[in-house]
Amino acid sequence: MQTSRWNWLSWLALVVAACAIALLGLSGPSYRLGWVSLGTALRQMLAWGAFAGIGAGVLALLALALNGRRGSGSGRIAALLALAVGLGSAYVPWQWQKAAQAVPPIHDITTDTITPPLYVEAAAERREQQAPNSLDYSAEVAAKQRAGYPDLGPAFLAAAPDDAYRAALALVRDRGWVVVADDAAGRRIEATDTTYWFGFKDDIAIRVSAVADGSSRVDLRSVSRVGRSDVGTNARRIRAFLADLHQ
């Protein structure tokens, strides 16, 4: 049986799919290593990765349709692989955009929107590194957080304040966060967490205070150094930390 003259489409689809996955895979490390700007990584590499993924999927479907039974076995495998990789490459940025639209466009999250924990050492480090995002807390941010994350609030522990402080500090270290300030007298912790893929640095402030009955209240604040929206990262971090602290 004569091989289809459209067999080359399968391999073209696979090449385009490989370009798509490469753009997505390199977007985070390229920014983290300082090779490209954040705008290039997010708005160009991710966007073009998604477009290339869609293109690969379209080419793969065309190859499967045009080649039919006359397509080679290897060409059919290449088309199916290109289709899977292409759709996956398009799905990741789409899912990320969908997640960003589902949360308020803020990057400063706290369990206390009236008197949020303050930063001292982390503030100095952010000034030194000229972090784009400010640590100034506004009523507008507070209102957006209450609307978007109505469940976020402080943790109340039966433990004495000093014990709660030590438990919080141990949990910070267990999580691998970099401790910037460890003030046992003031029961105040400052730390920095780095996201896995893009290497975004977020600063965390933890405040442990005494309650009238001798128990403890633990408040957290998590602020991203760059980016208008954190895509829900800071809220997830706070929820996970307080859930573990309650255990």
Short mmCIF file of C-alpha atoms in Angstrom, two decimals:
data_model
loop_
_atom_site.label_atom_id
_atom_site.label_comp_id
_atom_site.label_asym_id
_atom_site.label_seq_id
_atom_site.Cartn_x
_atom_site.Cartn_y
_atom_site.Cartn_z
CA MET A 1 0.00 0.00 0.00
CA GLN A 2 1.31 3.44 -0.95
CA THR A 3 2.22 5.68 1.98
CA SER A 4 0.15 8.86 2.30
CA ARG A 5 1.77 11.99 0.92
CA TRP A 6 0.56 13.83 4.05
CA ASN A 7 2.64 11.71 6.38
CA TRP A 8 5.02 14.64 6.96
CA LEU A 9 2.23 16.50 8.79
CA SER A 10 2.54 14.09 11.69
CA TRP A 11 6.19 14.93 12.16
CA LEU A 12 5.59 18.66 11.74
CA ALA A 13 2.92 18.44 14.45
CA LEU A 14 5.38 16.67 16.73
CA VAL A 15 8.05 19.35 16.15
CA VAL A 16 5.55 22.13 16.95
CA ALA A 17 4.43 20.23 20.07
CA ALA A 18 8.06 19.93 21.18
CA CYS A 19 8.47 23.71 20.76
CA ALA A 20 5.32 24.26 22.84
CA ILE A 21 6.46 22.11 25.73
CA ALA A 22 9.93 23.68 25.58
CA LEU A 23 8.49 27.20 25.85
CA LEU A 24 6.38 26.19 28.84
CA GLY A 25 9.15 24.23 30.50
CA LEU A 26 11.74 26.96 30.12
CA SER A 27 9.53 29.90 31.11
CA GLY A 28 9.97 29.39 34.86
CA PRO A 29 13.68 28.46 34.97
CA SER A 30 14.53 31.21 32.46
CA TYR A 31 13.01 33.84 34.74
CA ARG A 32 14.42 32.28 37.89
CA LEU A 33 17.94 32.31 36.42
CA GLY A 34 17.59 35.90 35.23
CA TRP A 35 17.69 35.10 31.52
CA VAL A 36 14.37 36.78 30.74
CA SER A 37 12.10 39.31 32.42
CA LEU A 38 8.91 38.34 34.20
CA GLY A 39 6.85 39.89 31.41
CA THR A 40 8.69 37.82 28.80
CA ALA A 41 8.25 34.63 30.81
CA LEU A 42 4.54 35.13 31.51
CA ARG A 43 3.17 37.07 28.56
CA GLN A 44 5.36 35.72 25.79
CA MET A 45 6.81 32.31 26.58
CA LEU A 46 3.67 30.98 28.24
CA ALA A 47 1.39 32.57 25.64
CA TRP A 48 3.38 31.32 22.68
CA GLY A 49 3.67 27.93 24.32
CA ALA A 50 -0.12 27.78 24.49
CA PHE A 51 -0.52 28.92 20.87
CA ALA A 52 2.06 26.38 19.71
CA GLY A 53 0.24 23.67 21.65
CA ILE A 54 -3.04 24.54 19.91
CA GLY A 55 -1.24 24.58 16.56
CA ALA A 56 0.30 21.19 17.24
CA GLY A 57 -3.10 19.77 18.10
CA VAL A 58 -4.65 21.12 14.90
CA LEU A 59 -1.80 19.76 12.78
CA ALA A 60 -2.03 16.38 14.51
CA LEU A 61 -5.75 16.13 13.82
CA LEU A 62 -5.20 17.09 10.19
CA ALA A 63 -2.49 14.45 9.89
CA LEU A 64 -4.72 11.76 11.34
CA ALA A 65 -7.60 12.76 9.06
CA LEU A 66 -5.62 13.16 5.83
CA ASN A 67 -3.36 10.16 6.26
CA GLY A 68 -6.10 7.75 7.22
CA ARG A 69 -5.13 4.12 6.75
CA ARG A 70 -2.32 5.02 4.38
CA GLY A 71 -0.35 6.77 7.09
CA SER A 72 2.67 4.93 8.43
CA GLY A 73 2.53 3.41 11.89
CA SER A 74 5.29 5.69 13.16
CA GLY A 75 3.54 8.70 11.66
CA ARG A 76 0.30 7.80 13.43
CA ILE A 77 2.15 7.47 16.74
CA ALA A 78 3.86 10.82 16.14
CA ALA A 79 0.49 12.48 15.44
CA LEU A 80 -1.12 11.02 18.55
CA LEU A 81 1.85 12.07 20.69
CA ALA A 82 1.77 15.57 19.19
CA LEU A 83 -1.95 15.78 19.92
CA ALA A 84 -1.47 14.80 23.57
CA VAL A 85 1.51 17.10 24.13
CA GLY A 86 -0.12 19.97 22.25
CA LEU A 87 -3.35 19.80 24.22
CA GLY A 88 -1.40 19.54 27.47
CA SER A 89 0.72 22.56 26.55
CA ALA A 90 -2.40 24.61 25.84
CA TYR A 91 -4.18 23.40 28.98
CA VAL A 92 -1.54 24.51 31.49
CA PRO A 93 -1.61 28.28 30.67
CA TRP A 94 -5.39 28.16 30.28
CA GLN A 95 -5.77 26.57 33.71
CA TRP A 96 -3.41 29.11 35.23
CA GLN A 97 -5.37 31.99 33.72
CA LYS A 98 -8.61 30.46 34.94
CA ALA A 99 -7.17 30.16 38.46
CA ALA A 100 -6.01 33.79 38.35
CA GLN A 101 -9.49 34.97 37.35
CA ALA A 102 -11.08 33.00 40.20
CA VAL A 103 -9.24 34.93 42.94
CA PRO A 104 -8.90 38.66 43.67
CA PRO A 105 -5.99 40.37 41.85
CA ILE A 106 -3.97 40.97 45.02
CA HIS A 107 -0.69 39.65 46.40
CA ASP A 108 -0.88 40.67 50.08
CA ILE A 109 -2.87 38.20 52.18
CA THR A 110 -3.29 38.17 55.96
CA THR A 111 -5.40 36.63 58.69
CA ASP A 112 -5.89 40.09 60.23
CA THR A 113 -7.11 42.71 57.76
CA ILE A 114 -7.43 45.35 60.52
CA THR A 115 -3.93 45.22 62.04
CA PRO A 116 -1.89 42.86 59.82
CA PRO A 117 1.49 41.59 61.08
CA LEU A 118 4.31 43.98 60.24
CA TYR A 119 7.63 43.37 58.53
CA VAL A 120 10.95 44.72 59.79
CA GLU A 121 13.90 42.67 58.55
CA ALA A 122 12.05 41.51 55.44
CA ALA A 123 11.13 45.11 54.66
CA ALA A 124 14.80 46.07 54.68
CA GLU A 125 15.67 43.15 52.42
CA ARG A 126 12.92 44.09 49.98
CA ARG A 127 14.17 47.69 49.84
CA GLU A 128 17.71 46.45 49.21
CA GLN A 129 16.55 44.23 46.36
CA GLN A 130 14.16 46.90 45.06
CA ALA A 131 11.16 44.58 45.14
CA PRO A 132 8.39 46.08 42.98
CA ASN A 133 5.57 45.30 45.43
CA SER A 134 5.10 47.52 48.46
CA LEU A 135 4.38 46.33 51.99
CA ASP A 136 1.92 49.18 52.58
CA TYR A 137 -1.46 47.71 53.48
CA SER A 138 -4.58 49.48 52.25
CA ALA A 139 -8.30 49.35 52.95
CA GLU A 140 -8.84 48.49 49.27
CA VAL A 141 -6.67 45.36 49.55
CA ALA A 142 -8.44 44.41 52.79
CA ALA A 143 -11.86 44.72 51.14
CA LYS A 144 -10.78 42.61 48.16
CA GLN A 145 -9.39 39.93 50.45
CA ARG A 146 -12.53 39.76 52.58
CA ALA A 147 -14.59 39.38 49.40
CA GLY A 148 -12.29 36.80 47.81
CA TYR A 149 -11.15 34.86 50.89
CA PRO A 150 -13.91 35.19 53.50
CA ASP A 151 -12.71 32.04 55.28
CA LEU A 152 -9.26 33.35 56.17
CA GLY A 153 -8.77 34.21 59.82
CA PRO A 154 -6.37 33.71 62.72
CA ALA A 155 -5.71 30.41 64.44
CA PHE A 156 -6.67 30.09 68.09
CA LEU A 157 -4.65 27.49 69.97
CA ALA A 158 -5.15 26.10 73.47
CA ALA A 159 -1.37 26.22 73.97
CA ALA A 160 0.36 28.98 75.92
CA PRO A 161 1.73 31.80 73.71
CA ASP A 162 5.38 30.79 74.11
CA ASP A 163 4.56 27.19 73.24
CA ALA A 164 2.52 28.31 70.24
CA TYR A 165 5.43 30.48 69.10
CA ARG A 166 7.87 27.57 69.30
CA ALA A 167 5.44 25.33 67.40
CA ALA A 168 5.06 27.95 64.67
CA LEU A 169 8.82 28.41 64.38
CA ALA A 170 9.37 24.64 64.15
CA LEU A 171 6.74 24.44 61.40
CA VAL A 172 8.40 27.27 59.48
CA ARG A 173 11.69 25.38 59.54
CA ASP A 174 10.02 22.09 58.63
CA ARG A 175 8.61 23.77 55.55
CA GLY A 176 12.05 24.89 54.45
CA TRP A 177 11.28 28.59 54.64
CA VAL A 178 14.28 30.87 55.17
CA VAL A 179 13.97 32.42 58.64
CA VAL A 180 14.72 36.14 58.43
CA ALA A 181 13.71 37.10 61.99
CA ASP A 182 13.27 34.96 65.08
CA ASP A 183 12.07 37.21 67.92
CA ALA A 184 11.09 34.95 70.82
CA ALA A 185 10.53 37.89 73.20
CA GLY A 186 8.08 39.56 70.81
CA ARG A 187 6.78 36.20 69.53
CA ARG A 188 7.38 37.38 65.99
CA ILE A 189 8.74 35.43 63.01
CA GLU A 190 9.67 36.62 59.55
CA ALA A 191 10.53 34.18 56.79
CA THR A 192 10.80 33.88 53.02
CA ASP A 193 9.38 31.13 50.86
CA THR A 194 10.42 30.56 47.24
CA THR A 195 7.97 29.06 44.77
CA TYR A 196 9.13 25.98 42.92
CA TRP A 197 8.81 26.76 39.23
CA PHE A 198 9.32 30.50 38.76
CA GLY A 199 11.28 31.02 41.95
CA PHE A 200 9.01 33.84 43.17
CA LYS A 201 9.98 35.00 46.65
CA ASP A 202 7.13 35.63 49.09
CA ASP A 203 7.69 37.10 52.55
CA ILE A 204 5.81 35.71 55.54
CA ALA A 205 5.23 37.43 58.88
CA ILE A 206 3.89 35.45 61.85
CA ARG A 207 2.62 37.03 65.05
CA VAL A 208 1.68 35.06 68.16
CA SER A 209 -0.31 36.92 70.80
CA ALA A 210 -1.83 36.00 74.13
CA VAL A 211 -5.56 35.62 74.65
CA ALA A 212 -7.19 36.56 77.95
CA ASP A 213 -7.66 32.95 79.04
CA GLY A 214 -3.97 32.16 78.57
CA SER A 215 -4.35 30.55 75.15
CA SER A 216 -2.87 31.88 71.90
CA ARG A 217 -3.82 33.63 68.71
CA VAL A 218 -1.62 33.16 65.64
CA ASP A 219 -1.78 35.59 62.72
CA LEU A 220 0.01 35.28 59.40
CA ARG A 221 0.71 37.58 56.52
CA SER A 222 2.18 36.50 53.19
CA VAL A 223 3.22 39.04 50.54
CA SER A 224 4.67 38.46 47.08
CA ARG A 225 7.64 40.56 46.00
CA VAL A 226 6.60 40.71 42.35
CA GLY A 227 3.37 40.39 40.41
CA ARG A 228 0.02 42.08 40.76
CA SER A 229 -1.81 38.81 41.45
CA ASP A 230 -0.42 35.80 43.30
CA VAL A 231 -2.97 33.43 41.70
CA GLY A 232 -4.03 32.38 45.19
CA THR A 233 -0.58 31.20 46.30
CA ASN A 234 -0.38 33.26 49.50
CA ALA A 235 -3.84 32.25 50.67
CA ARG A 236 -3.07 28.57 50.05
CA ARG A 237 0.17 28.92 51.98
CA ILE A 238 -1.59 30.48 54.97
CA ARG A 239 -4.37 27.89 54.99
CA ALA A 240 -1.92 25.00 54.83
CA PHE A 241 0.29 26.43 57.57
CA LEU A 242 -2.61 27.03 59.99
CA ALA A 243 -4.08 23.60 59.25
CA ASP A 244 -0.76 21.96 60.18
CA LEU A 245 -0.40 24.18 63.23
CA HIS A 246 -3.76 22.94 64.53
CA GLN A 247 -2.63 19.31 64.34
#
